[in-house]
Structures are given as structure tokens and as C-alpha cells.
PDB file of C-alpha atoms in Angstrom:
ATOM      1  CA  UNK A   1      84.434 140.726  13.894  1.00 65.00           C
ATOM      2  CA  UNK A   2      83.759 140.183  17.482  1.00 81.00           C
ATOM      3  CA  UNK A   3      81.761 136.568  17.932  1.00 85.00           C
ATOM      4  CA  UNK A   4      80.352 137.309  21.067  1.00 86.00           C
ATOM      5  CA  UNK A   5      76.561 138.106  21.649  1.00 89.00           C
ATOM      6  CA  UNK A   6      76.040 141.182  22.577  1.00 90.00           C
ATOM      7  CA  UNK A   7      79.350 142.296  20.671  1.00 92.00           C
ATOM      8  CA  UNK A   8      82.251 143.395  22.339  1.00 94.00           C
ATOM      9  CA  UNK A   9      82.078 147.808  22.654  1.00 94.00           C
ATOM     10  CA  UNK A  10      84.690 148.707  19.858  1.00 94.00           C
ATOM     11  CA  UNK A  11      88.334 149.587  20.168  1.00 95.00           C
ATOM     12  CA  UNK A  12      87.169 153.249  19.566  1.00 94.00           C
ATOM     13  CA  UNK A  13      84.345 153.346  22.002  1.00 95.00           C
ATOM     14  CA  UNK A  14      84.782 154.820  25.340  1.00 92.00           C
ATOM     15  CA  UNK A  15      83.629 151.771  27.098  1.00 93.00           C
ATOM     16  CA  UNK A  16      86.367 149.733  25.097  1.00 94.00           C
ATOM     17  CA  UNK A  17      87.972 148.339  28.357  1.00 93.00           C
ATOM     18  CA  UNK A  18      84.512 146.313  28.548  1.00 94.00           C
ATOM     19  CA  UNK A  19      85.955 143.903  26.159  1.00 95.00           C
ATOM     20  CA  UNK A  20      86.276 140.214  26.895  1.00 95.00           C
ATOM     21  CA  UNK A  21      90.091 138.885  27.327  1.00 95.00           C
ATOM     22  CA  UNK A  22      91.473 136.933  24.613  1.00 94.00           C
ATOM     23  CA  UNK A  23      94.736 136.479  26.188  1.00 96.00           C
ATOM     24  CA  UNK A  24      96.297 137.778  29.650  1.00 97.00           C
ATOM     25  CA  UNK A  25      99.816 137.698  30.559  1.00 97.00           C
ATOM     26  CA  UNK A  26      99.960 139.390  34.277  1.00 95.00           C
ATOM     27  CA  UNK A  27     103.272 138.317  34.308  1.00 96.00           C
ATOM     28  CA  UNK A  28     103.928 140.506  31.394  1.00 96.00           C
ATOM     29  CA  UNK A  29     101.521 143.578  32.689  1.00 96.00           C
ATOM     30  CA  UNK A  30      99.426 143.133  29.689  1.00 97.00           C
ATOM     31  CA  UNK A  31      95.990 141.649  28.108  1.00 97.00           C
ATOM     32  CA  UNK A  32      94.621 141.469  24.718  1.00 97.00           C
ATOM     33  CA  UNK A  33      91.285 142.342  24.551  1.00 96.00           C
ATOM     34  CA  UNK A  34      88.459 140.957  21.630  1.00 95.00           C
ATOM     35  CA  UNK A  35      88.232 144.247  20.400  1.00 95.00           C
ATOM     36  CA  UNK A  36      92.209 144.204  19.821  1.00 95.00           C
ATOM     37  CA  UNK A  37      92.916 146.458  22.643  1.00 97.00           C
ATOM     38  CA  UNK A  38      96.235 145.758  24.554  1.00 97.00           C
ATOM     39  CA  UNK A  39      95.315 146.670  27.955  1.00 95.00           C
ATOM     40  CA  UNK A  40      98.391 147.066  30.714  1.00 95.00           C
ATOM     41  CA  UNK A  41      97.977 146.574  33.870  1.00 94.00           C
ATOM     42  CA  UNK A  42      98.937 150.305  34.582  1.00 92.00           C
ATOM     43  CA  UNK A  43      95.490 151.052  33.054  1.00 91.00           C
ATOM     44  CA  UNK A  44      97.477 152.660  29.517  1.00 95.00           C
ATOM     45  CA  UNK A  45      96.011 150.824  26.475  1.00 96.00           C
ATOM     46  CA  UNK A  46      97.326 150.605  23.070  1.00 97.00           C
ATOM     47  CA  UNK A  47      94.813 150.769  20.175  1.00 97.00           C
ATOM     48  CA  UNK A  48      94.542 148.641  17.487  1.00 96.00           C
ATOM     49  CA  UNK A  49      95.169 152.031  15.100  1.00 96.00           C
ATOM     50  CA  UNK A  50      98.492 152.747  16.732  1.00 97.00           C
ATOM     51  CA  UNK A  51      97.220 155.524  19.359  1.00 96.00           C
ATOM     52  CA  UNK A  52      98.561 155.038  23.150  1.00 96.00           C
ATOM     53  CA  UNK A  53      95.927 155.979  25.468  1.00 94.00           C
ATOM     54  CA  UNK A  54      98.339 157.361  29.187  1.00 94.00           C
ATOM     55  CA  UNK A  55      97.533 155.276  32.037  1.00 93.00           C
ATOM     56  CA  UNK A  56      94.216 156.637  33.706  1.00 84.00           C
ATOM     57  CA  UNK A  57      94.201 155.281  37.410  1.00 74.00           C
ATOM     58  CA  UNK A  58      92.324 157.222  39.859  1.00 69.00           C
ATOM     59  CA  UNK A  59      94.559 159.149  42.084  1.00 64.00           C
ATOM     60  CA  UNK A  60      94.352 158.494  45.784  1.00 66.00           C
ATOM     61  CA  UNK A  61      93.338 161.716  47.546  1.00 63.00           C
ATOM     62  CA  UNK A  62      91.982 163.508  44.522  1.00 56.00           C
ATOM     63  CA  UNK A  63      88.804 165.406  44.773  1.00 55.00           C
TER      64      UNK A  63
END
């Protein structure tokens, strides 16, 4: 699926965020990742199976 060499990680792989952008729209708050990965800019991602993955930002002060 993925033309790139090495592939993109897959939409299931916990490195999936490593994906090239195949379309960005910051004015949206969203990109579209080669591995079909809508990623928003609040760091939540949609999968390409349906499953919303909560935003994951790290929170300032937290040890």
C-alpha cells in the first residue's frame, strides 16, 4: 500500500504518527497521513478502522 521506501509504520503500529503527510489542512486542525491516519492537531487521531485514539499531549507540570 504505502509507496514509500522504507514503508510508512502502519495505522495499527504504535509509531503510526511516523507516517508521511499526504495532505495537511492546519487551517482545519487536521492531516492525513500515508498510512490513512487523520491526525488533529490536538494530537487525537482517527484510525482508518473507525477507532478514535483521545488527544495525548504531554501535560505541562506532570511528573
Amino acid at each position: 500500500m504505502c509507496p514509500h521506501d522504507p514503508p510508512c509504520p502502519d495505522a495499527e503500529a504504535p509509531d503510526r504518527e511516523a507516517a508521511r503527510t499526504l495532505a495537511c489542512h492546519p487551517e482545519q486542525g487536521w492531516s492525513l497521513l500515508c498510512n490513512g491516519v487523520v491526525l488533529f492537531e490536538d494530537t487525537g487521531e482517527l484510525l482508518p478502522s473507525g477507532t478514535v485514539i483521545a488527544p495525548h499531549r504531554p501535560v505541562a507540570g506532570a511528573v
